[in-house]
Coordinates of C-alpha atoms and ligand atoms in Angstrom, one line a residue:
X1 CA -15.7 -37.0 24.4
X2 CA -16.5 -35.1 21.2
X3 CA -13.6 -33.5 19.4
X4 CA -13.6 -29.7 19.2
X5 CA -14.0 -28.7 15.6
X6 CA -11.7 -25.8 14.8
X7 CA -12.7 -23.2 12.1
X8 CA -11.1 -23.8 8.8
X9 CA -8.7 -21.2 7.4
X10 CA -6.5 -21.3 4.3
X11 CA -3.7 -18.9 3.4
X12 CA -2.6 -18.2 -0.2
X13 CA 1.0 -18.1 1.0
X14 CA 3.3 -19.5 3.7
X15 CA 3.2 -17.3 6.8
X16 CA 6.3 -16.7 8.9
X17 CA 7.1 -19.7 11.2
X18 CA 6.1 -18.0 14.5
X19 CA 2.7 -16.9 13.0
X20 CA 2.2 -20.4 11.5
X21 CA 2.5 -21.9 15.0
X22 CA -0.1 -19.4 16.3
X23 CA -2.5 -20.2 13.5
X24 CA -2.0 -24.0 13.9
X25 CA -2.8 -23.8 17.6
X26 CA -6.0 -22.0 17.1
X27 CA -7.4 -23.0 13.8
X28 CA -7.7 -25.9 11.3
X29 CA -5.1 -24.1 9.2
X30 CA -3.5 -24.9 5.8
X31 CA -1.8 -22.9 3.2
X32 CA -0.5 -22.8 -0.3
X33 CA 2.9 -24.4 0.1
X34 CA 3.9 -24.4 -3.6
X35 CA 6.1 -21.4 -3.1
X36 CA 4.3 -19.9 -6.1
X37 CA 1.5 -17.4 -6.2
X38 CA -1.9 -18.9 -5.6
X39 CA -3.8 -19.1 -8.9
X40 CA -7.4 -18.1 -9.2
X41 CA -8.3 -21.8 -9.7
X42 CA -6.6 -22.7 -6.4
X43 CA -8.6 -19.9 -4.6
X44 CA -11.8 -21.0 -6.3
X45 CA -11.3 -24.6 -5.1
X46 CA -10.4 -23.6 -1.5
X47 CA -13.0 -20.8 -0.7
X48 CA -16.2 -22.8 -0.6
X49 CA -15.1 -24.9 2.4
X50 CA -13.5 -22.0 4.4
X51 CA -14.4 -20.0 7.4
X52 CA -11.5 -17.7 6.9
X53 CA -9.3 -16.7 4.0
X54 CA -5.8 -15.3 4.7
X55 CA -4.5 -13.6 1.5
X56 CA -2.0 -11.1 0.2
X57 CA -2.5 -8.1 -2.1
X58 CA -1.6 -10.3 -5.0
X59 CA -4.8 -12.3 -4.7
X60 CA -7.8 -10.8 -6.3
X61 CA -11.1 -11.6 -4.6
X62 CA -14.1 -10.6 -6.8
X63 CA -17.8 -10.9 -6.3
X64 CA -18.0 -14.2 -8.0
X65 CA -15.5 -15.8 -5.6
X66 CA -17.2 -14.2 -2.6
X67 CA -20.7 -15.4 -3.7
X68 CA -19.4 -19.0 -3.9
X69 CA -17.8 -19.0 -0.5
X70 CA -20.9 -19.9 1.5
X71 CA -19.2 -20.4 4.9
X72 CA -16.7 -17.5 4.7
X73 CA -16.8 -15.1 7.6
X74 CA -13.5 -13.2 7.2
X75 CA -11.1 -12.2 4.5
X76 CA -7.9 -11.1 6.2
X77 CA -5.5 -9.2 3.9
X78 CA -1.8 -9.0 4.5
X79 CA -1.6 -5.4 3.5
X80 CA -3.0 -2.0 4.6
X81 CA -4.5 -1.4 1.1
X82 CA -7.5 -3.6 0.2
X83 CA -8.2 -2.7 -3.4
X84 CA -7.7 -6.4 -4.3
X85 CA -11.0 -7.3 -2.5
X86 CA -14.5 -6.5 -3.8
X87 CA -15.7 -4.8 -0.6
X88 CA -19.2 -4.3 -1.7
X89 CA -19.6 -8.0 -2.4
X90 CA -18.2 -8.9 1.1
X91 CA -20.5 -6.4 2.7
X92 CA -23.5 -7.9 1.0
X93 CA -22.6 -11.3 2.4
X94 CA -21.7 -9.9 5.9
X95 CA -18.1 -11.0 5.6
X96 CA -15.5 -9.1 7.7
X97 CA -12.6 -7.7 5.7
X98 CA -9.5 -6.8 7.7
X99 CA -6.2 -5.1 6.8
X100 CA -2.9 -4.5 8.6
X101 CA -2.5 -0.8 9.4
X102 CA 0.0 0.8 11.8
X103 CA 2.6 -2.0 11.8
X104 CA 3.9 -1.1 8.4
X105 CA 3.8 2.7 8.7
X106 CA 7.5 3.2 9.6
X107 CA 8.8 0.8 6.9
X108 CA 6.6 2.4 4.2
X109 CA 7.5 5.9 5.2
X110 CA 11.2 5.0 5.2
X111 CA 10.9 3.6 1.7
X112 CA 9.4 6.9 0.4
X113 CA 12.4 8.7 1.8
X114 CA 14.8 6.1 0.4
X115 CA 13.3 6.6 -3.1
X116 CA 13.3 10.4 -2.7
X117 CA 17.0 10.5 -1.7
X118 CA 17.9 7.9 -4.4
X119 CA 16.4 10.1 -7.2
X120 CA 17.5 13.4 -5.8
X121 CA 21.1 12.3 -5.3
X122 CA 21.2 9.9 -8.3
X123 CA 22.3 7.0 -6.2
X124 CA 21.4 4.1 -8.6
X125 CA 23.1 6.0 -11.5
X126 CA 26.2 6.3 -9.4
X127 CA 26.1 2.7 -8.4
X128 CA 25.7 1.6 -12.1
X129 CA 28.7 3.9 -13.0
X130 CA 31.0 2.5 -10.3
X131 CA 30.1 -1.2 -11.0
X132 CA 30.5 -0.8 -14.7
X133 CA 34.1 0.5 -14.3
X134 CA 33.2 4.0 -15.5
X135 CA 34.3 5.7 -12.3
X136 CA 37.8 7.1 -12.4
X137 CA 37.7 9.6 -9.5
X138 CA 36.1 12.8 -8.2
X139 CA 35.0 15.3 -10.7
X140 CA 33.4 18.8 -10.1
X141 CA 30.5 18.0 -12.4
X142 CA 29.9 14.4 -11.7
X143 CA 26.3 13.3 -11.1
X144 CA 25.1 16.6 -9.7
X145 CA 21.8 16.1 -7.9
X146 CA 19.3 18.2 -6.1
X147 CA 19.6 19.6 -2.6
X148 CA 16.8 18.8 -0.2
X149 CA 17.3 21.4 2.5
X150 CA 15.0 24.5 2.2
X151 CA 12.7 22.9 -0.4
X152 CA 9.1 21.9 -0.3
X153 CA 7.8 18.4 0.3
X154 CA 4.3 17.8 -0.8
X155 CA 2.3 14.8 0.3
X156 CA -1.0 13.6 -1.2
X157 CA -2.8 11.6 1.5
X158 CA -2.0 12.0 5.1
X159 CA -3.2 8.9 6.7
X160 CA -0.7 7.2 9.0
X161 CA 1.9 6.6 6.3
X162 CA 1.6 10.1 4.8
X163 CA 2.0 11.6 8.3
X164 CA 5.0 9.5 9.0
X165 CA 6.6 10.7 5.8
X166 CA 5.9 14.3 6.9
X167 CA 7.5 13.7 10.3
X168 CA 10.7 12.6 8.7
X169 CA 10.9 15.9 6.8
X170 CA 12.0 17.9 9.8
X171 CA 15.4 16.4 9.9
X172 CA 15.9 17.3 6.3
X173 CA 14.8 20.9 6.8
X174 CA 12.0 20.7 4.3
X175 CA 8.7 22.7 4.3
X176 CA 5.7 20.4 4.3
X177 CA 2.5 20.9 2.4
X178 CA -0.3 18.4 1.9
X179 CA -3.6 17.7 0.3
X180 CA -6.1 15.3 1.7
X181 CA -9.9 14.9 1.8
X182 CA -10.0 16.4 5.3
X183 CA -7.6 18.7 7.2
X184 CA -5.4 17.1 9.8
X185 CA -4.8 19.8 12.4
X186 CA -2.6 17.7 14.7
X187 CA -0.3 16.9 11.7
X188 CA -0.2 20.5 10.8
X189 CA 0.9 21.4 14.3
X190 CA 3.4 18.6 14.6
X191 CA 5.1 19.1 11.2
X192 CA 4.3 22.7 10.6
X193 CA 2.5 21.4 7.5
X194 CA 0.1 23.5 5.4
X195 CA -3.0 22.1 3.7
X196 CA -3.2 23.2 0.1
X197 CA -5.7 22.5 -2.8
X198 CA -4.9 19.5 -5.0
X199 CA -3.6 21.6 -7.9
X200 CA -1.5 23.8 -5.7
X201 CA 0.2 20.7 -4.3
X202 CA 1.4 19.9 -7.8
X203 CA 2.5 23.5 -8.5
X204 CA 4.4 24.0 -5.3
X205 CA 6.1 20.7 -4.4
X206 CA 9.7 20.2 -5.1
X207 CA 9.2 16.6 -4.0
X208 CA 5.8 15.1 -4.2
X209 CA 5.0 11.8 -2.5
X210 CA 1.8 9.9 -3.2
X211 CA 0.4 8.1 -0.1
X212 CA -3.3 7.8 -0.9
X213 CA -5.2 4.6 -0.9
X214 CA -6.5 3.4 -4.3
X215 CA -10.3 3.6 -4.5
X216 CA -13.0 4.8 -7.0
X217 CA -12.3 8.4 -6.1
X218 CA -8.5 8.2 -6.5
X219 CA -8.2 5.8 -9.4
X220 CA -6.4 7.5 -12.3
X221 CA -6.7 10.8 -10.5
X222 CA -3.3 12.0 -11.7
X223 CA -2.6 12.4 -15.3
X224 CA -0.7 14.7 -17.7
X225 CA -2.8 17.7 -16.6
X226 CA -1.7 17.5 -13.0
X227 CA 1.9 16.4 -13.9
X228 CA 2.3 19.4 -16.2
X229 CA 1.5 21.7 -13.3
X230 CA 4.7 20.5 -11.6
X231 CA 8.0 22.4 -11.6
X232 CA 10.5 21.1 -14.3
X233 CA 12.9 20.4 -11.4
X234 CA 10.3 18.4 -9.3
X235 CA 10.5 14.8 -8.4
X236 CA 7.5 12.5 -8.0
X237 CA 7.5 9.5 -5.6
X238 CA 4.7 6.8 -5.6
X239 CA 4.7 4.3 -2.8
X240 CA 0.9 3.8 -2.7
X241 CA -0.7 2.1 -5.7
X242 CA 0.1 2.4 -9.5
X243 CA -3.5 2.9 -10.3
X244 CA -3.4 6.5 -8.8
X245 CA -1.6 7.7 -11.9
X246 CA -2.3 7.3 -15.6
X247 CA 1.0 5.5 -16.2
X248 CA 1.2 6.2 -20.0
X249 CA 0.9 9.9 -19.3
X250 CA 3.5 9.8 -16.5
X251 CA 5.9 8.0 -19.0
X252 CA 5.3 10.7 -21.6
X253 CA 5.9 13.5 -19.1
X254 CA 9.1 11.8 -17.8
X255 CA 10.4 11.0 -21.4
X256 CA 10.0 14.6 -22.4
X257 CA 11.8 15.6 -19.1
X258 CA 8.9 17.8 -18.2
X259 CA 9.6 16.8 -14.6
X260 CA 13.1 16.0 -13.3
X261 CA 12.5 12.4 -12.1
X262 CA 10.5 9.8 -10.3
X263 CA 10.8 7.1 -7.7
X264 CA 8.2 4.4 -8.1
X265 CA 7.5 1.3 -5.9
X266 CA 4.2 0.5 -7.4
X267 CA 2.8 0.1 -11.0
X268 CA -0.5 -0.2 -12.8
X269 CA 0.5 -3.8 -13.7
X270 CA 0.8 -5.5 -10.4
X271 CA 2.8 -8.3 -11.9
X272 CA 5.6 -6.3 -13.5
X273 CA 6.4 -2.9 -15.0
X274 CA 5.7 -1.0 -18.1
X275 CA 8.8 -1.7 -20.2
X276 CA 9.2 2.0 -21.1
X277 CA 9.7 2.9 -17.5
X278 CA 12.8 0.7 -17.4
X279 CA 14.3 2.7 -20.2
X280 CA 14.3 6.0 -18.2
X281 CA 17.6 6.9 -16.5
X282 CA 16.2 9.5 -14.1
X283 CA 13.6 7.1 -12.6
X284 CA 14.3 4.8 -9.7
X285 CA 12.2 1.6 -9.6
X286 CA 11.7 -0.7 -6.7
X287 CA 9.5 -3.9 -6.7
X288 CA 6.7 -3.0 -4.3
X289 CA 8.8 -3.3 -1.1
X290 CA 7.2 -0.6 1.0
X291 CA 6.5 -2.9 3.9
X292 CA 9.3 -5.4 3.1
X293 CA 11.3 -5.6 6.3
X294 CA 11.5 -8.8 8.3
X295 CA 10.1 -7.2 11.4
X296 CA 7.2 -5.5 9.6
X297 CA 6.1 -8.5 7.6
X298 CA 6.0 -10.6 10.8
X299 CA 4.0 -8.0 12.6
X300 CA 1.6 -7.8 9.6
X301 CA 1.1 -11.6 9.6
X302 CA 0.5 -11.6 13.4
X303 CA -2.1 -8.9 13.1
X304 CA -3.9 -10.6 10.3
X305 CA -3.8 -13.9 12.2
X306 CA -5.3 -12.2 15.3
X307 CA -8.1 -10.7 13.2
X308 CA -8.9 -14.2 11.8
X309 CA -8.9 -15.8 15.2
X310 CA -11.0 -13.1 16.8
X311 CA -13.7 -13.3 14.2
X312 CA -13.8 -17.0 14.3
X313 CA -14.3 -16.9 18.0
X314 CA -17.2 -14.6 17.6
X315 CA -15.4 -11.3 18.4
X316 CA -15.1 -8.1 16.3
X317 CA -11.7 -7.9 14.7
X318 CA -9.3 -5.1 15.6
X319 CA -8.7 -4.0 12.0
X320 CA -12.0 -4.2 10.2
X321 CA -12.3 -2.0 7.1
X322 CA -16.1 -2.7 6.9
X323 CA -17.0 -2.4 10.6
X324 CA -20.0 -0.1 10.1
X325 CA -21.4 -2.2 7.2
X326 CA -21.2 -5.5 9.1
X327 CA -22.6 -3.9 12.3
X328 CA -25.6 -2.5 10.5
X329 CA -26.2 -5.8 8.6
X330 CA -26.2 -7.6 12.0
X331 CA -28.6 -5.2 13.5
X332 CA -31.1 -6.4 10.9
X333 CA -30.7 -10.0 12.0
X334 CA -33.3 -11.1 14.5
X335 CA -31.7 -11.4 18.0
X336 CA -32.2 -15.2 18.4
X337 CA -30.3 -15.8 15.2
X338 CA -27.5 -13.2 15.8
X339 CA -25.2 -15.6 17.7
X340 CA -25.2 -17.9 14.7
X341 CA -24.0 -15.2 12.4
X342 CA -20.5 -15.1 14.0
Ligands
LIG401 C1 0.2 -2.4 1.6 O1 0.2 -3.0 2.7 O2 -0.9 -2.0 1.1 C2 1.5 -2.1 1.0 O3 1.4 -1.7 -0.3 C3 2.4 -3.4 1.1 O4 3.7 -3.0 0.9

């Protein structure tokens, strides 16, 4: 009897054990087991023989890598954002690109709130004070922060995560305003949110959360001009991507105390932070942990694995980010050859 040949998939990282089992059952699966980030060289060596590539947002897949991957049918990203993948190159080659939406919405929205509260109530400063032995009891003027209740929360980008951030505002008695490419009427009804122009969002927000995907349109969209529209008492939170803001200009605005503070989970440099950010007391910094809960990361890995397996069985994946492009490309393939295109 002939042996069934399973599609070949490689992951740039070690998936959680339950997901590993699922992948091993269904695929000829292997992964980077070094415990270190996959290098470009490693990816370059693996890609040409693969049917599917399972990667994280730390792996950059450019046109050159994609062109050399002659058998590749799917790139499955362990993230909702996919700015690490050259989508146009994948589209040209008819390769599915998938992401992991929904399952990380709550965790990411929670982190936005954790940062907002940490900056507004100066929690890390208090923690540093207590640990360093400088705390000697209650004082009427100790670490005075900013009240949330009755203020205005602004959200730039109301996809799933932005909306979940808005939903959490009700409990804190905040007014919600937002700016987005299109209006979201159900969100407006549910959260009593008001759509405002981009500039007005900066002018009116007491707390402004960035929840936009990074793409050509949003890259470097926020700079000194926008930041200087903000109230001096305002706090900026970024849980989306560092590339939304011109970071040097943000640092300048923060250093001159032109705004009251910031909470950042993401940076322009995806491998570390701009040193000058670390010198600022009124800024809370976290290491890109928006989706970092055990439950969420496992759900993300399962979802990505399911997308891989579906595509390699000839089905459409649940979470394609280039569905229209792949469908229209397939429509141009003569019917008798279509089945071969996976
Ligand atoms: C994503 O999935 O894009 C998030 O940034 C991960 O935390």
